[in-house]
Amino acid sequence: MAYFDAASAAPLHPVARQALLASLDEGWADPARLYREGRRARLLLDAAREAAAECVGCRADELVFTPSGTRAVHSGVAGALAGRRRVGRHLIVSAVEHSSVLHAAEAHEADGGSLTQVGVDRAGAVDPAAYAAALREDTALACLQSANHEVGTEQPVTEVAEACRAAGVPLLVDAAQSLGWGRVEGDWSLLTGSAHKWGGPSGVGLLAVRKGVRFAPQGPGDERESGRAPGFENLPAIVAAAASLRAVRAEAAAEAARLRELTERIRARVPALVPDVEVVGDPARRLPGVVTFSCLYVDGETLLHELDRAGFSVSSGSSCTSSTLTPSHVLRAMGVLSEGNVRVSLPPGTVAEDVERFLEVLPGTVAAVREKLGAPTATETVRAAGPDLVVDALGRRCPIPVIELAKVIGDVPVGGTVRVLSDDEAARLDIPAWCEMRGQEYVGEEPAEGGTAYLVRRTS
């Protein structure tokens, strides 16, 4: 089985396993106690903090460990907003942040705060100028991920941090995806990370808050971790997390170069091997091991199941693979095709043979899924009928509305229109994306009984 979902959780690093087992014997006592076992545990905790702080690029007394990366984000956002409440209650986030950041932003807005979401381009990157324009006198905090978790695009953190610093606004960076590859450059104020993303054990996050940043921990007070992460520290997991972070950093340069070659192989060959594919994300400024593509006329859930049966573990941002039946907020913000979406994220140590086998299996797997769904083929006859057609796809989920559109676009003359009736939220994203890929004109949408009518004009 080839595990290609390291962006969700990386396999436990051997160093993490060794450190975890050793600290189970040495680090079980309360590090706040003064007796021998407590002092031994305190030494382990302090050493882990020093190691993690060195990797992050901050002082040891600026970093605390949390029960998860999500908790680090929630604590960081809430504490920074509360610390600057006198300045205002305006929060800025990018439209492609991890759900932990967006959920914290939603809670802030529900509590009466104001929120601005900065959009991204089709590669998934924010424009630093647009981010700077969103800053206001009452802005209390800005948030920007270092790299995107779904498409791998690296964000211009340095430029955004400069704009925030000039405006006197702290910037919180969610570095969960990039921290294993290197320090986050730029004059950031707060930073979060999650150990299971770099090969550490799950259940350990970190939160760094620079000296001088106004920060007020929320919730009941606690004397542990500077009051920023209440509860007894999971010391064995913390030690393993810090040890593995150091280990992956030592290997990062060589492994990044190797994985970039493998993901570049996927980026280049998938469109050549599989028709009607859109590779998404920045082609250059991206994480070493992540490549994402979307396939027209494909049910994402079925595709993932078939790849799993073939021995490959991948993930997807398609609406078809989620209980909400709405496309990934990242793909939606980018305005790219969401149906048949596949994210391949290679863990360190991935061998070229597994990538080659994936490229051998993928074309036949996609073709089989398309055939099962009745997707159009390049050899289908083009027929000219009336100037307008209506496709009733109400009650049918992705990618059926797009498949039905593709089947009938040749039935109208050039200049004619097709109205696709759909109640699937994914159609709002996928029909315009299909038009761009196919060189047809997307006219817009209008309300229709039971859903929405999407208008497409045939131009070629």
GROMACS .gro file of C-alpha atoms in nm:
model
  460
    1MET     CA    1   0.000   0.000   0.000
    2ALA     CA    2   0.140   0.342  -0.098
    3TYR     CA    3   0.044   0.611   0.154
    4PHE     CA    4   0.010   0.942  -0.032
    5ASP     CA    5  -0.174   1.154   0.229
    6ALA     CA    6   0.108   1.300   0.437
    7ALA     CA    7  -0.058   1.644   0.437
    8SER     CA    8  -0.328   1.495   0.659
    9ALA     CA    9  -0.091   1.304   0.884
   10ALA     CA   10   0.267   1.196   0.823
   11PRO     CA   11   0.377   0.847   0.931
   12LEU     CA   12   0.548   0.843   1.270
   13HIS     CA   13   0.917   0.920   1.226
   14PRO     CA   14   1.154   0.655   1.367
   15VAL     CA   15   1.314   0.916   1.593
   16ALA     CA   16   0.971   1.006   1.732
   17ARG     CA   17   0.904   0.642   1.811
   18GLN     CA   18   1.238   0.605   1.990
   19ALA     CA   19   1.192   0.927   2.189
   20LEU     CA   20   0.835   0.836   2.279
   21LEU     CA   21   0.930   0.495   2.416
   22ALA     CA   22   1.227   0.632   2.610
   23SER     CA   23   1.031   0.919   2.766
   24LEU     CA   24   0.750   0.687   2.875
   25ASP     CA   25   0.999   0.552   3.129
   26GLU     CA   26   1.167   0.882   3.214
   27GLY     CA   27   0.899   1.147   3.170
   28TRP     CA   28   0.590   1.020   3.347
   29ALA     CA   29   0.614   1.243   3.657
   30ASP     CA   30   0.475   1.594   3.709
   31PRO     CA   31   0.734   1.844   3.577
   32ALA     CA   32   0.600   2.105   3.821
   33ARG     CA   33   0.719   1.903   4.124
   34LEU     CA   34   1.053   1.948   4.296
   35TYR     CA   35   1.136   1.588   4.380
   36ARG     CA   36   1.374   1.382   4.168
   37GLU     CA   37   1.120   1.236   3.924
   38GLY     CA   38   0.962   1.577   3.876
   39ARG     CA   39   1.299   1.741   3.813
   40ARG     CA   40   1.381   1.473   3.555
   41ALA     CA   41   1.050   1.537   3.380
   42ARG     CA   42   1.116   1.913   3.389
   43LEU     CA   43   1.454   1.865   3.224
   44LEU     CA   44   1.291   1.668   2.944
   45LEU     CA   45   1.021   1.933   2.897
   46ASP     CA   46   1.273   2.218   2.894
   47ALA     CA   47   1.495   2.035   2.645
   48ALA     CA   48   1.196   1.969   2.417
   49ARG     CA   49   1.097   2.334   2.434
   50GLU     CA   50   1.448   2.449   2.350
   51ALA     CA   51   1.467   2.213   2.053
   52ALA     CA   52   1.127   2.315   1.918
   53ALA     CA   53   1.199   2.686   1.967
   54GLU     CA   54   1.526   2.653   1.775
   55CYS     CA   55   1.339   2.494   1.484
   56VAL     CA   56   1.067   2.759   1.492
   57GLY     CA   57   1.313   3.046   1.526
   58CYS     CA   58   1.190   3.193   1.852
   59ARG     CA   59   1.293   3.206   2.218
   60ALA     CA   60   1.213   2.909   2.435
   61ASP     CA   61   1.003   3.124   2.669
   62GLU     CA   62   0.792   3.234   2.370
   63LEU     CA   63   0.677   2.880   2.290
   64VAL     CA   64   0.420   2.658   2.459
   65PHE     CA   65   0.292   2.311   2.378
   66THR     CA   66  -0.079   2.254   2.327
   67PRO     CA   67  -0.297   1.939   2.300
   68SER     CA   68  -0.327   1.982   1.920
   69GLY     CA   69  -0.256   2.215   1.632
   70THR     CA   70  -0.621   2.315   1.626
   71ARG     CA   71  -0.606   2.410   1.994
   72ALA     CA   72  -0.292   2.613   1.923
   73VAL     CA   73  -0.477   2.806   1.652
   74HIS     CA   74  -0.787   2.863   1.863
   75SER     CA   75  -0.582   2.974   2.165
   76GLY     CA   76  -0.361   3.196   1.952
   77VAL     CA   77  -0.648   3.370   1.775
   78ALA     CA   78  -0.856   3.416   2.091
   79GLY     CA   79  -0.562   3.533   2.302
   80ALA     CA   80  -0.436   3.784   2.046
   81LEU     CA   81  -0.783   3.926   1.983
   82ALA     CA   82  -0.848   3.961   2.355
   83GLY     CA   83  -0.510   4.120   2.413
   84ARG     CA   84  -0.582   4.391   2.155
   85ARG     CA   85  -0.950   4.443   2.227
   86ARG     CA   86  -0.893   4.814   2.300
   87VAL     CA   87  -0.756   4.859   1.946
   88GLY     CA   88  -1.065   4.705   1.787
   89ARG     CA   89  -1.234   4.380   1.697
   90HIS     CA   90  -1.148   4.349   1.330
   91LEU     CA   91  -0.992   4.019   1.218
   92ILE     CA   92  -0.837   3.942   0.877
   93VAL     CA   93  -0.794   3.591   0.735
   94SER     CA   94  -0.730   3.456   0.388
   95ALA     CA   95  -1.009   3.269   0.212
   96VAL     CA   96  -0.800   2.949   0.201
   97GLU     CA   97  -0.702   2.913   0.567
   98HIS     CA   98  -0.732   2.579   0.741
   99SER     CA   99  -1.075   2.515   0.890
  100SER     CA  100  -0.935   2.566   1.242
  101VAL     CA  101  -0.861   2.930   1.157
  102LEU     CA  102  -1.191   2.982   0.977
  103HIS     CA  103  -1.386   2.830   1.265
  104ALA     CA  104  -1.209   3.063   1.508
  105ALA     CA  105  -1.297   3.353   1.277
  106GLU     CA  106  -1.661   3.245   1.265
  107ALA     CA  107  -1.675   3.232   1.644
  108HIS     CA  108  -1.524   3.581   1.663
  109GLU     CA  109  -1.779   3.716   1.416
  110ALA     CA  110  -2.065   3.547   1.600
  111ASP     CA  111  -1.944   3.719   1.917
  112GLY     CA  112  -1.983   4.059   1.755
  113GLY     CA  113  -1.642   4.103   1.595
  114SER     CA  114  -1.587   4.203   1.232
  115LEU     CA  115  -1.416   3.985   0.975
  116THR     CA  116  -1.249   4.036   0.637
  117GLN     CA  117  -1.158   3.745   0.412
  118VAL     CA  118  -0.886   3.820   0.157
  119GLY     CA  119  -0.932   3.631  -0.168
  120VAL     CA  120  -0.671   3.439  -0.365
  121ASP     CA  121  -0.576   3.393  -0.729
  122ARG     CA  122  -0.629   3.072  -0.928
  123ALA     CA  123  -0.301   2.938  -0.789
  124GLY     CA  124  -0.431   2.979  -0.433
  125ALA     CA  125  -0.202   3.266  -0.327
  126VAL     CA  126  -0.302   3.594  -0.167
  127ASP     CA  127  -0.192   3.925  -0.315
  128PRO     CA  128   0.015   4.111  -0.051
  129ALA     CA  129  -0.126   4.442  -0.176
  130ALA     CA  130  -0.483   4.317  -0.128
  131TYR     CA  131  -0.393   4.196   0.219
  132ALA     CA  132  -0.239   4.533   0.306
  133ALA     CA  133  -0.551   4.708   0.176
  134ALA     CA  134  -0.765   4.506   0.417
  135LEU     CA  135  -0.580   4.642   0.722
  136ARG     CA  136  -0.776   4.902   0.920
  137GLU     CA  137  -0.724   5.115   1.227
  138ASP     CA  138  -0.938   4.875   1.429
  139THR     CA  139  -0.765   4.558   1.303
  140ALA     CA  140  -0.666   4.352   1.604
  141LEU     CA  141  -0.516   4.050   1.428
  142ALA     CA  142  -0.432   3.913   1.085
  143CYS     CA  143  -0.392   3.543   1.000
  144LEU     CA  144  -0.215   3.382   0.706
  145GLN     CA  145  -0.106   3.022   0.654
  146SER     CA  146   0.252   2.961   0.545
  147ALA     CA  147   0.142   2.705   0.285
  148ASN     CA  148  -0.192   2.566   0.179
  149HIS     CA  149  -0.295   2.227   0.307
  150GLU     CA  150  -0.494   2.125  -0.002
  151VAL     CA  151  -0.296   2.248  -0.302
  152GLY     CA  152   0.048   2.312  -0.150
  153THR     CA  153   0.077   2.677  -0.256
  154GLU     CA  154   0.320   2.877  -0.042
  155GLN     CA  155   0.192   3.215   0.074
  156PRO     CA  156   0.387   3.545   0.063
  157VAL     CA  157   0.424   3.557   0.442
  158THR     CA  158   0.727   3.789   0.440
  159GLU     CA  159   0.553   4.058   0.235
  160VAL     CA  160   0.227   4.033   0.432
  161ALA     CA  161   0.420   4.044   0.761
  162GLU     CA  162   0.592   4.364   0.650
  163ALA     CA  163   0.256   4.527   0.575
  164CYS     CA  164   0.116   4.413   0.910
  165ARG     CA  165   0.422   4.536   1.098
  166ALA     CA  166   0.397   4.876   0.929
  167ALA     CA  167   0.033   4.898   1.040
  168GLY     CA  168   0.112   4.780   1.393
  169VAL     CA  169  -0.099   4.464   1.353
  170PRO     CA  170   0.025   4.123   1.474
  171LEU     CA  171   0.029   3.843   1.218
  172LEU     CA  172  -0.053   3.485   1.319
  173VAL     CA  173   0.094   3.224   1.085
  174ASP     CA  174  -0.049   2.873   1.069
  175ALA     CA  175   0.270   2.683   0.982
  176ALA     CA  176   0.130   2.331   1.023
  177GLN     CA  177   0.212   2.222   0.668
  178SER     CA  178   0.553   2.387   0.628
  179LEU     CA  179   0.723   2.369   0.966
  180GLY     CA  180   0.883   2.032   0.897
  181TRP     CA  181   1.053   2.179   0.590
  182GLY     CA  182   1.202   2.490   0.745
  183ARG     CA  183   1.150   2.808   0.941
  184VAL     CA  184   0.883   3.053   0.837
  185GLU     CA  185   1.054   3.364   0.709
  186GLY     CA  186   0.920   3.709   0.784
  187ASP     CA  187   0.847   3.924   1.087
  188TRP     CA  188   0.549   3.723   1.214
  189SER     CA  189   0.408   3.774   1.564
  190LEU     CA  190   0.240   3.440   1.643
  191LEU     CA  191   0.293   3.095   1.492
  192THR     CA  192   0.122   2.759   1.529
  193GLY     CA  193   0.217   2.405   1.432
  194SER     CA  194   0.100   2.047   1.467
  195ALA     CA  195   0.330   1.751   1.535
  196HIS     CA  196   0.147   1.487   1.334
  197LYS     CA  197   0.212   1.690   1.018
  198TRP     CA  198   0.590   1.642   1.045
  199GLY     CA  199   0.601   1.283   1.169
  200GLY     CA  200   0.552   1.343   1.539
  201PRO     CA  201   0.276   1.184   1.747
  202SER     CA  202  -0.077   1.317   1.725
  203GLY     CA  203  -0.209   1.525   2.012
  204VAL     CA  204   0.076   1.780   2.026
  205GLY     CA  205   0.063   2.133   1.890
  206LEU     CA  206   0.278   2.436   1.950
  207LEU     CA  207   0.205   2.804   1.985
  208ALA     CA  208   0.474   3.071   1.967
  209VAL     CA  209   0.393   3.426   2.078
  210ARG     CA  210   0.671   3.682   2.030
  211LYS     CA  211   0.767   3.904   2.319
  212GLY     CA  212   0.588   4.235   2.302
  213VAL     CA  213   0.270   4.094   2.145
  214ARG     CA  214  -0.034   4.177   2.355
  215PHE     CA  215  -0.184   3.843   2.449
  216ALA     CA  216  -0.454   3.754   2.700
  217PRO     CA  217  -0.515   3.379   2.744
  218GLN     CA  218  -0.883   3.293   2.744
  219GLY     CA  219  -1.069   3.047   2.964
  220PRO     CA  220  -1.005   2.953   3.328
  221GLY     CA  221  -0.657   3.029   3.451
  222ASP     CA  222  -0.391   2.758   3.475
  223GLU     CA  223  -0.033   2.772   3.588
  224ARG     CA  224   0.100   2.536   3.320
  225GLU     CA  225   0.251   2.645   2.989
  226SER     CA  226   0.240   3.013   3.087
  227GLY     CA  227  -0.136   2.984   3.126
  228ARG     CA  228  -0.175   2.942   2.749
  229ALA     CA  229  -0.233   2.565   2.740
  230PRO     CA  230  -0.404   2.440   3.056
  231GLY     CA  231  -0.378   2.083   3.173
  232PHE     CA  232  -0.112   1.827   3.250
  233GLU     CA  233   0.148   1.813   2.973
  234ASN     CA  234   0.165   1.495   2.764
  235LEU     CA  235   0.539   1.487   2.818
  236PRO     CA  236   0.630   1.168   2.625
  237ALA     CA  237   0.443   1.296   2.318
  238ILE     CA  238   0.597   1.643   2.352
  239VAL     CA  239   0.948   1.497   2.372
  240ALA     CA  240   0.879   1.281   2.067
  241ALA     CA  241   0.735   1.577   1.876
  242ALA     CA  242   1.040   1.794   1.940
  243ALA     CA  243   1.282   1.512   1.860
  244SER     CA  244   1.110   1.431   1.532
  245LEU     CA  245   1.097   1.798   1.430
  246ARG     CA  246   1.471   1.821   1.471
  247ALA     CA  247   1.519   1.498   1.281
  248VAL     CA  248   1.305   1.592   0.981
  249ARG     CA  249   1.472   1.932   0.964
  250ALA     CA  250   1.812   1.764   0.940
  251GLU     CA  251   1.684   1.565   0.642
  252ALA     CA  252   1.468   1.841   0.491
  253ALA     CA  253   1.696   1.985   0.222
  254ALA     CA  254   1.782   1.653   0.057
  255GLU     CA  255   1.432   1.510   0.096
  256ALA     CA  256   1.267   1.826  -0.039
  257ALA     CA  257   1.475   1.810  -0.357
  258ARG     CA  258   1.388   1.443  -0.405
  259LEU     CA  259   1.014   1.487  -0.343
  260ARG     CA  260   0.998   1.793  -0.569
  261GLU     CA  261   1.126   1.580  -0.855
  262LEU     CA  262   0.859   1.318  -0.788
  263THR     CA  263   0.572   1.566  -0.761
  264GLU     CA  264   0.695   1.746  -1.072
  265ARG     CA  265   0.679   1.411  -1.249
  266ILE     CA  266   0.314   1.379  -1.143
  267ARG     CA  267   0.230   1.738  -1.239
  268ALA     CA  268   0.376   1.694  -1.587
  269ARG     CA  269   0.256   1.345  -1.670
  270VAL     CA  270  -0.098   1.332  -1.531
  271PRO     CA  271  -0.240   1.580  -1.790
  272ALA     CA  272  -0.061   1.387  -2.064
  273LEU     CA  273  -0.191   1.051  -1.944
  274VAL     CA  274  -0.546   1.147  -1.844
  275PRO     CA  275  -0.767   1.369  -2.067
  276ASP     CA  276  -0.960   1.659  -1.918
  277VAL     CA  277  -0.747   1.718  -1.609
  278GLU     CA  278  -0.667   2.048  -1.440
  279VAL     CA  279  -0.356   2.058  -1.221
  280VAL     CA  280  -0.413   2.321  -0.950
  281GLY     CA  281  -0.187   2.517  -0.717
  282ASP     CA  282   0.121   2.726  -0.785
  283PRO     CA  283   0.363   2.538  -1.013
  284ALA     CA  284   0.673   2.677  -0.842
  285ARG     CA  285   0.597   2.824  -0.500
  286ARG     CA  286   0.462   2.511  -0.338
  287LEU     CA  287   0.540   2.248  -0.076
  288PRO     CA  288   0.785   1.981  -0.191
  289GLY     CA  289   0.555   1.678  -0.163
  290VAL     CA  290   0.209   1.807  -0.258
  291VAL     CA  291   0.043   1.797  -0.601
  292THR     CA  292  -0.330   1.836  -0.661
  293PHE     CA  293  -0.537   1.783  -0.975
  294SER     CA  294  -0.905   1.762  -1.069
  295CYS     CA  295  -1.060   1.533  -1.330
  296LEU     CA  296  -1.366   1.628  -1.532
  297TYR     CA  297  -1.663   1.391  -1.532
  298VAL     CA  298  -1.543   1.201  -1.226
  299ASP     CA  299  -1.711   1.126  -0.895
  300GLY     CA  300  -1.437   1.205  -0.643
  301GLU     CA  301  -1.554   0.953  -0.385
  302THR     CA  302  -1.565   0.669  -0.635
  303LEU     CA  303  -1.221   0.763  -0.768
  304LEU     CA  304  -1.070   0.761  -0.419
  305HIS     CA  305  -1.226   0.423  -0.344
  306GLU     CA  306  -1.091   0.278  -0.668
  307LEU     CA  307  -0.742   0.415  -0.602
  308ASP     CA  308  -0.759   0.271  -0.252
  309ARG     CA  309  -0.845  -0.069  -0.399
  310ALA     CA  310  -0.544  -0.030  -0.629
  311GLY     CA  311  -0.320   0.031  -0.328
  312PHE     CA  312  -0.299   0.411  -0.304
  313SER     CA  313  -0.413   0.630  -0.015
  314VAL     CA  314  -0.493   0.980  -0.140
  315SER     CA  315  -0.736   1.253  -0.034
  316SER     CA  316  -0.973   1.491  -0.210
  317GLY     CA  317  -1.138   1.830  -0.184
  318SER     CA  318  -1.430   1.725  -0.402
  319SER     CA  319  -1.780   1.782  -0.270
  320CYS     CA  320  -1.857   1.421  -0.359
  321THR     CA  321  -1.627   1.303  -0.083
  322SER     CA  322  -1.777   1.512   0.195
  323SER     CA  323  -2.097   1.488   0.396
  324THR     CA  324  -2.182   1.851   0.317
  325LEU     CA  325  -2.193   1.800  -0.062
  326THR     CA  326  -2.022   2.136  -0.108
  327PRO     CA  327  -1.680   2.181  -0.266
  328SER     CA  328  -1.372   2.249  -0.059
  329HIS     CA  329  -1.356   2.614   0.048
  330VAL     CA  330  -1.001   2.624  -0.091
  331LEU     CA  331  -1.100   2.509  -0.441
  332ARG     CA  332  -1.402   2.739  -0.429
  333ALA     CA  333  -1.187   3.041  -0.340
  334MET     CA  334  -0.945   2.958  -0.622
  335GLY     CA  335  -1.227   2.921  -0.873
  336VAL     CA  336  -1.088   2.593  -1.008
  337LEU     CA  337  -1.252   2.263  -1.098
  338SER     CA  338  -1.355   2.071  -0.788
  339GLU     CA  339  -1.502   1.748  -0.926
  340GLY     CA  340  -1.275   1.445  -0.930
  341ASN     CA  341  -1.023   1.625  -0.714
  342VAL     CA  342  -0.718   1.428  -0.597
  343ARG     CA  343  -0.450   1.549  -0.357
  344VAL     CA  344  -0.128   1.350  -0.359
  345SER     CA  345   0.097   1.438  -0.065
  346LEU     CA  346   0.410   1.227  -0.051
  347PRO     CA  347   0.566   1.149   0.288
  348PRO     CA  348   0.944   1.155   0.327
  349GLY     CA  349   1.092   0.829   0.206
  350THR     CA  350   0.846   0.780  -0.080
  351VAL     CA  351   1.014   0.574  -0.351
  352ALA     CA  352   0.999   0.653  -0.722
  353GLU     CA  353   0.861   0.308  -0.798
  354ASP     CA  354   0.541   0.386  -0.606
  355VAL     CA  355   0.494   0.709  -0.801
  356GLU     CA  356   0.547   0.528  -1.131
  357ARG     CA  357   0.296   0.263  -1.033
  358PHE     CA  358   0.045   0.538  -0.943
  359LEU     CA  359   0.091   0.693  -1.286
  360GLU     CA  360   0.034   0.354  -1.447
  361VAL     CA  361  -0.286   0.287  -1.251
  362LEU     CA  362  -0.445   0.632  -1.265
  363PRO     CA  363  -0.548   0.655  -1.636
  364GLY     CA  364  -0.737   0.326  -1.634
  365THR     CA  365  -0.897   0.405  -1.299
  366VAL     CA  366  -1.025   0.744  -1.417
  367ALA     CA  367  -1.148   0.595  -1.745
  368ALA     CA  368  -1.340   0.324  -1.561
  369VAL     CA  369  -1.509   0.576  -1.331
  370ARG     CA  370  -1.603   0.795  -1.627
  371GLU     CA  371  -1.746   0.502  -1.816
  372LYS     CA  372  -1.953   0.400  -1.516
  373LEU     CA  373  -2.097   0.754  -1.496
  374GLY     CA  374  -2.167   0.772  -1.869
  375ALA     CA  375  -1.925   1.057  -1.933
  376PRO     CA  376  -1.891   1.187  -2.291
  377THR     CA  377  -1.602   1.076  -2.508
  378ALA     CA  378  -1.405   1.261  -2.773
  379THR     CA  379  -1.556   1.040  -3.048
  380GLU     CA  380  -1.919   1.128  -2.980
  381THR     CA  381  -2.103   1.278  -3.277
  382VAL     CA  382  -2.175   1.651  -3.269
  383ARG     CA  383  -2.532   1.729  -3.367
  384ALA     CA  384  -2.682   2.070  -3.435
  385ALA     CA  385  -3.041   2.120  -3.316
  386GLY     CA  386  -3.225   2.425  -3.182
  387PRO     CA  387  -3.053   2.739  -3.051
  388ASP     CA  388  -3.129   2.663  -2.686
  389LEU     CA  389  -3.144   2.356  -2.464
  390VAL     CA  390  -3.238   2.291  -2.103
  391VAL     CA  391  -3.061   2.022  -1.900
  392ASP     CA  392  -3.258   1.919  -1.593
  393ALA     CA  393  -3.001   1.791  -1.340
  394LEU     CA  394  -3.205   1.872  -1.031
  395GLY     CA  395  -3.149   1.617  -0.758
  396ARG     CA  396  -2.835   1.482  -0.923
  397ARG     CA  397  -2.494   1.536  -0.766
  398CYS     CA  398  -2.152   1.609  -0.901
  399PRO     CA  399  -2.025   1.544  -1.157
  400ILE     CA  400  -2.354   1.456  -1.332
  401PRO     CA  401  -2.461   1.818  -1.410
  402VAL     CA  402  -2.132   1.880  -1.590
  403ILE     CA  403  -2.146   1.544  -1.769
  404GLU     CA  404  -2.495   1.621  -1.899
  405LEU     CA  405  -2.382   1.968  -2.011
  406ALA     CA  406  -2.088   1.819  -2.200
  407LYS     CA  407  -2.313   1.567  -2.372
  408VAL     CA  408  -2.549   1.828  -2.517
  409ILE     CA  409  -2.327   2.131  -2.587
  410GLY     CA  410  -2.284   1.999  -2.942
  411ASP     CA  411  -2.662   1.989  -2.989
  412VAL     CA  412  -2.681   2.368  -3.010
  413PRO     CA  413  -2.523   2.578  -3.286
  414VAL     CA  414  -2.241   2.819  -3.214
  415GLY     CA  415  -2.402   3.110  -3.031
  416GLY     CA  416  -2.673   2.887  -2.884
  417THR     CA  417  -2.710   2.837  -2.509
  418VAL     CA  418  -2.756   2.552  -2.267
  419ARG     CA  419  -2.935   2.609  -1.936
  420VAL     CA  420  -2.829   2.361  -1.670
  421LEU     CA  421  -3.075   2.328  -1.383
  422SER     CA  422  -2.903   2.207  -1.068
  423ASP     CA  423  -2.948   2.216  -0.693
  424ASP     CA  424  -2.593   2.094  -0.626
  425GLU     CA  425  -2.373   2.369  -0.483
  426ALA     CA  426  -2.070   2.222  -0.662
  427ALA     CA  427  -2.222   2.317  -0.999
  428ARG     CA  428  -2.162   2.685  -0.918
  429LEU     CA  429  -1.791   2.613  -0.929
  430ASP     CA  430  -1.760   2.327  -1.173
  431ILE     CA  431  -1.970   2.457  -1.463
  432PRO     CA  432  -1.765   2.780  -1.500
  433ALA     CA  433  -1.446   2.573  -1.464
  434TRP     CA  434  -1.566   2.338  -1.739
  435CYS     CA  435  -1.637   2.637  -1.965
  436GLU     CA  436  -1.284   2.769  -1.917
  437MET     CA  437  -1.131   2.428  -1.989
  438ARG     CA  438  -1.352   2.376  -2.294
  439GLY     CA  439  -1.337   2.727  -2.442
  440GLN     CA  440  -1.709   2.790  -2.397
  441GLU     CA  441  -1.866   3.106  -2.252
  442TYR     CA  442  -2.015   3.097  -1.904
  443VAL     CA  443  -2.294   3.355  -1.913
  444GLY     CA  444  -2.397   3.344  -1.547
  445GLU     CA  445  -2.667   3.205  -1.322
  446GLU     CA  446  -3.023   3.290  -1.233
  447PRO     CA  447  -3.279   3.154  -0.987
  448ALA     CA  448  -3.486   2.860  -1.103
  449GLU     CA  449  -3.759   2.653  -0.944
  450GLY     CA  450  -3.596   2.395  -0.720
  451GLY     CA  451  -3.243   2.525  -0.769
  452THR     CA  452  -3.033   2.743  -0.999
  453ALA     CA  453  -3.007   2.777  -1.378
  454TYR     CA  454  -2.651   2.800  -1.509
  455LEU     CA  455  -2.625   2.949  -1.858
  456VAL     CA  456  -2.354   2.839  -2.100
  457ARG     CA  457  -2.313   2.978  -2.456
  458ARG     CA  458  -2.143   2.765  -2.718
  459THR     CA  459  -1.858   2.960  -2.877
  460SER     CA  460  -1.669   2.684  -3.057
   0.00000   0.00000   0.00000
